[in-house]
PDB file of C-alpha atoms in Angstrom:
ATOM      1  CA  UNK A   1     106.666  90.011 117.404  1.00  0.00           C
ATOM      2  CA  UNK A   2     104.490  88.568 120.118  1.00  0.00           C
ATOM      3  CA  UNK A   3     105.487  90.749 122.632  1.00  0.00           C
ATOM      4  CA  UNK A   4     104.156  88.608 126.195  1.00  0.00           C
ATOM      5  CA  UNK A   5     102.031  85.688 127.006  1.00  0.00           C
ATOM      6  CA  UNK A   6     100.879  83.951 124.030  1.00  0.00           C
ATOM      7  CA  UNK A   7      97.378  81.563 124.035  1.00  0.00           C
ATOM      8  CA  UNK A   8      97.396  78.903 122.271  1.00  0.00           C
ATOM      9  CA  UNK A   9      94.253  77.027 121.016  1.00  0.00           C
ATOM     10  CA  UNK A  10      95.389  73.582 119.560  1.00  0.00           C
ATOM     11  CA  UNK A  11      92.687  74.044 117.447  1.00  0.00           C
ATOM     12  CA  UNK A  12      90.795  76.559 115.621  1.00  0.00           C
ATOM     13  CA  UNK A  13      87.253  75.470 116.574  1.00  0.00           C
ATOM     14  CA  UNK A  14      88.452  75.821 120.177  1.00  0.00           C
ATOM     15  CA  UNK A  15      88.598  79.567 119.789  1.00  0.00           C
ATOM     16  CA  UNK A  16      85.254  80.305 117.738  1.00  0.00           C
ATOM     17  CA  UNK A  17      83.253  80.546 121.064  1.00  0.00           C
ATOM     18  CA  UNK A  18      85.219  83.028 122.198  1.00  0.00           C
ATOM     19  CA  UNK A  19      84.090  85.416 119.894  1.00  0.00           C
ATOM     20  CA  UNK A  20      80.545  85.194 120.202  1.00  0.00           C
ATOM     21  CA  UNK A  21      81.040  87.208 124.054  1.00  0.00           C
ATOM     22  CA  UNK A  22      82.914  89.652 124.687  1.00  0.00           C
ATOM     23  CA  UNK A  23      86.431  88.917 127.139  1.00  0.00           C
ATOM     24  CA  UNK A  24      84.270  89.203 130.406  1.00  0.00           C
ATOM     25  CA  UNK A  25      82.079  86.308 128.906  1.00  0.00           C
ATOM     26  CA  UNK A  26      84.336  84.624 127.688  1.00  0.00           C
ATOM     27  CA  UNK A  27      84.235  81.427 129.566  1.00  0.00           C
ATOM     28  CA  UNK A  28      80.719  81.127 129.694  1.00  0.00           C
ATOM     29  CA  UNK A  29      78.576  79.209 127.201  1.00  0.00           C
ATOM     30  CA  UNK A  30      77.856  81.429 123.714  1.00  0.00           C
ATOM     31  CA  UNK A  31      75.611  83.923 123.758  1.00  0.00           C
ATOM     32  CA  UNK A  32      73.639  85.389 121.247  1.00  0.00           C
ATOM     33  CA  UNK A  33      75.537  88.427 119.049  1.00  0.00           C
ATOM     34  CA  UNK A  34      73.766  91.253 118.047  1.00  0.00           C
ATOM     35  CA  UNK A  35      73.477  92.459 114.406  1.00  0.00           C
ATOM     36  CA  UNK A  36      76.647  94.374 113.283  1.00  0.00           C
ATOM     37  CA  UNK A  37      76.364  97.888 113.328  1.00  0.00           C
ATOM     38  CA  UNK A  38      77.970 100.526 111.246  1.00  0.00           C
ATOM     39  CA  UNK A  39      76.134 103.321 112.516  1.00  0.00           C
ATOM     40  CA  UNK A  40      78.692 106.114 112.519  1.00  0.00           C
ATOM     41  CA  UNK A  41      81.553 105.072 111.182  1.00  0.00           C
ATOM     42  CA  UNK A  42      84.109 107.052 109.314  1.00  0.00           C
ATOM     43  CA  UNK A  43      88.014 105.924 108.371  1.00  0.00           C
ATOM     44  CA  UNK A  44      88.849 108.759 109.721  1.00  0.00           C
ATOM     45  CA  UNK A  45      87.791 107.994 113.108  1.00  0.00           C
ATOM     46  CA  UNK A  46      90.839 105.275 113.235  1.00  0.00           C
ATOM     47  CA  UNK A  47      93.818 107.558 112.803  1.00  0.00           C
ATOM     48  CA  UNK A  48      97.113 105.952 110.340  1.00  0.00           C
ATOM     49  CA  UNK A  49      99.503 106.051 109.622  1.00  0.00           C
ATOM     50  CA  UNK A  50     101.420 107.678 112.688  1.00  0.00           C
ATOM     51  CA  UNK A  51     104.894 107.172 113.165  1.00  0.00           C
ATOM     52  CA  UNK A  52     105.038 103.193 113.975  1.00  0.00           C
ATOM     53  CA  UNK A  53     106.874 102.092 116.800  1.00  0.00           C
ATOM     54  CA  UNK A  54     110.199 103.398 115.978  1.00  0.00           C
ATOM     55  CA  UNK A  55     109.380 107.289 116.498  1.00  0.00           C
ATOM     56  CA  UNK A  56     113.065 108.657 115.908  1.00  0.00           C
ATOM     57  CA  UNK A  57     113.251 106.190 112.573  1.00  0.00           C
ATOM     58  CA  UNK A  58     111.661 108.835 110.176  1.00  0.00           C
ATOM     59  CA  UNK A  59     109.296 106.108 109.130  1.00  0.00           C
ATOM     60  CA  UNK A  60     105.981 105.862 109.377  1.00  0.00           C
ATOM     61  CA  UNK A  61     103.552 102.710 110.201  1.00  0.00           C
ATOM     62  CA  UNK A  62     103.095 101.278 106.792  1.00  0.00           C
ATOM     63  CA  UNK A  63     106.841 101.854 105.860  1.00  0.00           C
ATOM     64  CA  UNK A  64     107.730  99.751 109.025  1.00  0.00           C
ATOM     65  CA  UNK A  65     105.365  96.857 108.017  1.00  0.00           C
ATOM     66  CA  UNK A  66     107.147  97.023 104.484  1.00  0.00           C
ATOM     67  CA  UNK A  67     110.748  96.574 106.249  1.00  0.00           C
ATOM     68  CA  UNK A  68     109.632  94.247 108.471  1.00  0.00           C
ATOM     69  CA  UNK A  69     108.392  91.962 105.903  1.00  0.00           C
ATOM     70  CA  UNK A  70     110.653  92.655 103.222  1.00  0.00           C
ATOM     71  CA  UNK A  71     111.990  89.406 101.791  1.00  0.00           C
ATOM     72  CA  UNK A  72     114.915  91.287 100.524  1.00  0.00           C
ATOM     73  CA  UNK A  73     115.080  94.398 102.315  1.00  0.00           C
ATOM     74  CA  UNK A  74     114.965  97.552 100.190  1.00  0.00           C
ATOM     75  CA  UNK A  75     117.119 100.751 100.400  1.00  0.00           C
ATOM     76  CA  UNK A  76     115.677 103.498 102.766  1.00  0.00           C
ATOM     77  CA  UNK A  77     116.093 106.469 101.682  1.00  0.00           C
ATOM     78  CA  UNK A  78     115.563 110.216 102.831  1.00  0.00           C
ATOM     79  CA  UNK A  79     112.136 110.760 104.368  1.00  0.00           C
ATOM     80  CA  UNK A  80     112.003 106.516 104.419  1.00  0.00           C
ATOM     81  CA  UNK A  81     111.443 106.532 101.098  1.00  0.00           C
ATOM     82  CA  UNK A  82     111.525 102.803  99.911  1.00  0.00           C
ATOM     83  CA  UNK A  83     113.501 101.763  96.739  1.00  0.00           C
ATOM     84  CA  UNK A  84     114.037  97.890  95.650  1.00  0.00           C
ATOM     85  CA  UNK A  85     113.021  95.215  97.986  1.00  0.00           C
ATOM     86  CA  UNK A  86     111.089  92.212  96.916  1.00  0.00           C
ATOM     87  CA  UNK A  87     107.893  91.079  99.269  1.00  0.00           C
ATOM     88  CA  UNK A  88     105.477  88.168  98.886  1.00  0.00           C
ATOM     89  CA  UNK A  89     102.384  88.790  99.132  1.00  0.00           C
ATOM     90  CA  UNK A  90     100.485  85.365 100.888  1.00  0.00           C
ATOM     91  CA  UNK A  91      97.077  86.127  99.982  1.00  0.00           C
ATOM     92  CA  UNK A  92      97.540  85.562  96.450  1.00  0.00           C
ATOM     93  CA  UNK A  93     101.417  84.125  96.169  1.00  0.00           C
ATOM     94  CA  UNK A  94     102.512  86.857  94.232  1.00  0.00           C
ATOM     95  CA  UNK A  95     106.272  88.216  94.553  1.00  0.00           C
ATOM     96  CA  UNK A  96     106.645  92.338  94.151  1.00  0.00           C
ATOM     97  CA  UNK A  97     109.222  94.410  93.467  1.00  0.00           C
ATOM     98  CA  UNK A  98     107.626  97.755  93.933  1.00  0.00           C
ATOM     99  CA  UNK A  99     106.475  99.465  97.624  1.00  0.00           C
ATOM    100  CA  UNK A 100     104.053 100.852  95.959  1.00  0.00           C
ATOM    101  CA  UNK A 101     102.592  98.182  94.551  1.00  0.00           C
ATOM    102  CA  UNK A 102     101.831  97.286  97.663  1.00  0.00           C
ATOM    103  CA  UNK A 103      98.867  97.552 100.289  1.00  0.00           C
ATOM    104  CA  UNK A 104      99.467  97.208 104.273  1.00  0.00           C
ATOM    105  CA  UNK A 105      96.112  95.338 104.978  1.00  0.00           C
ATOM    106  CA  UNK A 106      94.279  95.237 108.241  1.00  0.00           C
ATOM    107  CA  UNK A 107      93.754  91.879 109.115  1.00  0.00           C
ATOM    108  CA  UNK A 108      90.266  92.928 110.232  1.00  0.00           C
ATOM    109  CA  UNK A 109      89.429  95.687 108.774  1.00  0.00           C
ATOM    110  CA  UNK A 110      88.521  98.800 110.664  1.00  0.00           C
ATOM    111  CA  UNK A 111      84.746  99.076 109.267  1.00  0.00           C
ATOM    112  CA  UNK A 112      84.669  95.718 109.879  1.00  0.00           C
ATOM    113  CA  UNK A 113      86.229  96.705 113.693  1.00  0.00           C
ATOM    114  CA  UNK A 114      84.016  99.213 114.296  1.00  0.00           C
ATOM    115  CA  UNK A 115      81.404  96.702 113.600  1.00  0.00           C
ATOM    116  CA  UNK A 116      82.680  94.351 116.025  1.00  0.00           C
ATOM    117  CA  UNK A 117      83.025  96.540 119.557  1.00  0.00           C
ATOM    118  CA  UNK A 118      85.547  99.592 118.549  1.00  0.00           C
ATOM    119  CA  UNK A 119      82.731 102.164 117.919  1.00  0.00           C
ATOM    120  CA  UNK A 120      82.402 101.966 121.458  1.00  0.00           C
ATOM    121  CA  UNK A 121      86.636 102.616 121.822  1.00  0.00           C
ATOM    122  CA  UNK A 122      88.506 105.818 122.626  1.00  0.00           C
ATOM    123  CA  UNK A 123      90.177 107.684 119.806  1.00  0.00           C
ATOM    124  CA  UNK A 124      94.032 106.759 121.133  1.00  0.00           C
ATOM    125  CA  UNK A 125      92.510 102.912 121.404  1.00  0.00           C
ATOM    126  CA  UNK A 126      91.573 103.106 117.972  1.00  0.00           C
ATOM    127  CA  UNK A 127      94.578 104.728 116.715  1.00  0.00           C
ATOM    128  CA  UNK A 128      96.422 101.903 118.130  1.00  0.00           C
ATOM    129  CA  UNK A 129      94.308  99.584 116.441  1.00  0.00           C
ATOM    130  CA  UNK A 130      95.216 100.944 113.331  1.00  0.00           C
ATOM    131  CA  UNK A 131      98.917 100.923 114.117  1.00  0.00           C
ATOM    132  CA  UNK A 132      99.164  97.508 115.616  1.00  0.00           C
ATOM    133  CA  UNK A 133     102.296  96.190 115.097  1.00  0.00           C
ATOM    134  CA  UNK A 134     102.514  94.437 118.720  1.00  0.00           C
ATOM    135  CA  UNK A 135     101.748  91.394 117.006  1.00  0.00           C
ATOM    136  CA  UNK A 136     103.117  90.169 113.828  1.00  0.00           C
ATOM    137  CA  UNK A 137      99.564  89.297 112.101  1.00  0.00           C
ATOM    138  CA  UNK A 138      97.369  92.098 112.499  1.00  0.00           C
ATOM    139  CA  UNK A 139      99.169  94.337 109.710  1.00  0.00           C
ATOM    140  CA  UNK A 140      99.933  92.533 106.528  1.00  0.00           C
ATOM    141  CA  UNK A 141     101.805  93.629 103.142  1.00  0.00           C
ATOM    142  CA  UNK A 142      99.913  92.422  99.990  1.00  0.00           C
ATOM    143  CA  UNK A 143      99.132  93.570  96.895  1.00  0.00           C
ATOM    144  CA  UNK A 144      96.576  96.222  96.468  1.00  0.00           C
ATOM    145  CA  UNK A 145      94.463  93.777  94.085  1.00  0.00           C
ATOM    146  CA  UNK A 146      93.617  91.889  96.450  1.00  0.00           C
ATOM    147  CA  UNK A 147      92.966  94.235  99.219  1.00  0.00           C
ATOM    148  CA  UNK A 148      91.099  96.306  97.568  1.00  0.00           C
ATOM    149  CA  UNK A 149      89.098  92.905  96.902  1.00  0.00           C
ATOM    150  CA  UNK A 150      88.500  91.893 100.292  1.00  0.00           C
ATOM    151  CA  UNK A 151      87.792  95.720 100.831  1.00  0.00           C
ATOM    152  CA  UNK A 152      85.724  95.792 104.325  1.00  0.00           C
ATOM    153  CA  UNK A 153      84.299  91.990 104.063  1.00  0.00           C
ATOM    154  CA  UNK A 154      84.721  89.354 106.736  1.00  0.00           C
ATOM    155  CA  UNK A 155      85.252  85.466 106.012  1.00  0.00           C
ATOM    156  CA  UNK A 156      81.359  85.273 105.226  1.00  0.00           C
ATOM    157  CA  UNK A 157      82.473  87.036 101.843  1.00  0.00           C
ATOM    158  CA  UNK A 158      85.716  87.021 101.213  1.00  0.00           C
ATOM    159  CA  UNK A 159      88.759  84.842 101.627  1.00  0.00           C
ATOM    160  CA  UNK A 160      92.360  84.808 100.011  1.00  0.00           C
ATOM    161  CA  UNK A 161      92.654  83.579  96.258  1.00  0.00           C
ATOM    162  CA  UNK A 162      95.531  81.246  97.327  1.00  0.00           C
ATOM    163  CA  UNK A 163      93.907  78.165  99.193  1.00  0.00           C
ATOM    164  CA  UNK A 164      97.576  77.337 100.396  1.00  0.00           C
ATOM    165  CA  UNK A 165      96.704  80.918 102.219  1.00  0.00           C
ATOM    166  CA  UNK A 166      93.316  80.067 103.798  1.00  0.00           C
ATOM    167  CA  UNK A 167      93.823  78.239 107.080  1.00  0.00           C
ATOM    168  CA  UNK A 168      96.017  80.863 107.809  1.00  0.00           C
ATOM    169  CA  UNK A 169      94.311  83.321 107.291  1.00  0.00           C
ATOM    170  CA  UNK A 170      91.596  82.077 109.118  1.00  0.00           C
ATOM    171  CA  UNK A 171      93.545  81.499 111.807  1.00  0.00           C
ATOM    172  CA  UNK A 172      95.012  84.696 112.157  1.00  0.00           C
ATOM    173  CA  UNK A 173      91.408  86.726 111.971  1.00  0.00           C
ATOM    174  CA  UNK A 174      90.286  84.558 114.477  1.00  0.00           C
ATOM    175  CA  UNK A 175      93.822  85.730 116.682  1.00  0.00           C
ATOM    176  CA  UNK A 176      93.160  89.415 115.493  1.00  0.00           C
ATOM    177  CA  UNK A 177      89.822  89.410 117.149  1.00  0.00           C
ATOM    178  CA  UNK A 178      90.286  87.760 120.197  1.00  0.00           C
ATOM    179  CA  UNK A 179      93.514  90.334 120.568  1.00  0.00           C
ATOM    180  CA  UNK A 180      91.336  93.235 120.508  1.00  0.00           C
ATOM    181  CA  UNK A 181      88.183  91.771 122.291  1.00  0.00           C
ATOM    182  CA  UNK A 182      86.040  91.929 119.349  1.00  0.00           C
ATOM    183  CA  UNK A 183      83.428  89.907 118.668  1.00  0.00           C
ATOM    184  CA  UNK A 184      81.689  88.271 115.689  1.00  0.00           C
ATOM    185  CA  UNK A 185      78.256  88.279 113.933  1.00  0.00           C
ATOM    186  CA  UNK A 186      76.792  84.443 113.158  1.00  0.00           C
ATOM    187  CA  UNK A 187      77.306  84.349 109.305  1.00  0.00           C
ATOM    188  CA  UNK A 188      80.795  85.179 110.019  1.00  0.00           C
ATOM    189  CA  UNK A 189      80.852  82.596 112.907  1.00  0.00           C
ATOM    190  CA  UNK A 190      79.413  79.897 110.532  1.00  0.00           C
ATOM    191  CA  UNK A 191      81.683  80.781 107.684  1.00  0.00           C
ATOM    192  CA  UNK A 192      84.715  80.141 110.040  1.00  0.00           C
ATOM    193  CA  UNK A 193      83.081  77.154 111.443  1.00  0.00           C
ATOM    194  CA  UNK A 194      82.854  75.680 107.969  1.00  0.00           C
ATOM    195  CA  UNK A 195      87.102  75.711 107.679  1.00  0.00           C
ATOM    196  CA  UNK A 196      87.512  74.793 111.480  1.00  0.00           C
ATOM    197  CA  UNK A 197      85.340  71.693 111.073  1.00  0.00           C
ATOM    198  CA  UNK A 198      87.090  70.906 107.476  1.00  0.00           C
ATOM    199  CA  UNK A 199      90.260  71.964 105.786  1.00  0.00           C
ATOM    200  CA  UNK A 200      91.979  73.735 108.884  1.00  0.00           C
ATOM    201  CA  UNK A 201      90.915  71.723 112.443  1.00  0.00           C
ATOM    202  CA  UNK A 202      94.327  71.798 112.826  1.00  0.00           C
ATOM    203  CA  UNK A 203      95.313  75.223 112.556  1.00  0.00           C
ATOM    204  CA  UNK A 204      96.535  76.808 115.997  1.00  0.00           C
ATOM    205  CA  UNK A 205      95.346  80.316 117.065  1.00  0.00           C
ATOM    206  CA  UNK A 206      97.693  82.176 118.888  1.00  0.00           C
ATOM    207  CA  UNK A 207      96.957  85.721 120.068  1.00  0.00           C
ATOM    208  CA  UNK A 208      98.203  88.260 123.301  1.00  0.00           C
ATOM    209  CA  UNK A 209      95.290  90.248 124.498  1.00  0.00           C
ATOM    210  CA  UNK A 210      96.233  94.335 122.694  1.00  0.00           C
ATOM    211  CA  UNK A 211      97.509  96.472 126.313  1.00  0.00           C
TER     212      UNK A 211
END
């Protein structure tokens, strides 16, 4: 679903300095990050689900993130209600048979956002946030164990169950950020550093900057 130019970073450690300035910084030399800040923040302050991309489908964001990656699609119903279907959910390998069972995870999560430069956003910029579905990584189906695990934490305390999982999810936090032009605090920079120097130097981070 990567809608226009993609970047490519052959490597992952070739995108960490990216997030430690925002986009106008960006090819500059690191700076310092200031302390995350959650001053202010509410859920409600990043409105979902709206109607997704499809407005005339009678779904809504989380039921199009369900079709979309549906392993075997389910039956939509009236009011896109969701019936069979069988997903896998990559952070922890597990198949399910149940919608409901099922959690649509932000990538980064929106405290976690806010945190990060989108306390400074608009409402409609933040709504979009929480809606992304312009690229295929920022929205994720898995089961509501596990995101309710990870909860608001970045890489510095939490990463998938599944190591077969981990590089890519690394790599597509790393992606997530850079889309939206947020940045990252230096325990999370050192906890990514840790998997770009080891286990995933070769993952590739690919990302198109959020309109």
């Amino acid at each position: 679903m990567i809608k226009s130019l993609v970047r490519t970073f052959g490597a992952l450690s070739l995108a960490l300095p990216l997030l430690s300035a925002p986009a106008a910084h960006a090819a500059a030399p690191a700076v310092p990050v200031p302390e995350e800040d959650r001053t202010g923040y509410t859920r409600t302050k990043f409105k979902h689900w709206n109607s997704g991309d499809d407005s005339s489908d009678g779904c809504n964001t989380r039921a199009e993130v369900l079709l979309a990656e549906a392993v075997v699609a389910p039956t939509v119903g009236a009011g896109c209600k969701l019936t069979g279907g069988t997903w896998v959910s990559y952070y922890d390998g597990q198949e399910v048979t149940s919608a409901g069972s099922l959690d649509i995870d932000h990538m980064v999560p929106l405290a976690e956002a806010w945190d990060s430069g989108a306390s400074t956003w608009t409402a409609a910029r933040r709504e979009a946030y929480a809606n992304d579905q312009g690229a295929d990584v920022s929205l994720v189906a898995v089961t509501a164990r596990t995101n309710r695990q990870k909860s608001d934490q970045d890489p510095a305390e939490w990463m998938p169950p599944s190591p077969v999982a981990q590089c890519r999810y690394v790599g597509e936090w790393v992606g997530t950020k850079l889309r939206w032009d947020l940045t990252a605090d230096d325990r999370e920079l050192e906890a990514l550093k840790v998997y770009a120097q080891g286990p995933c130097e070769d993952t590739i981070v690919r990302y198109t900057p959020a309109a």
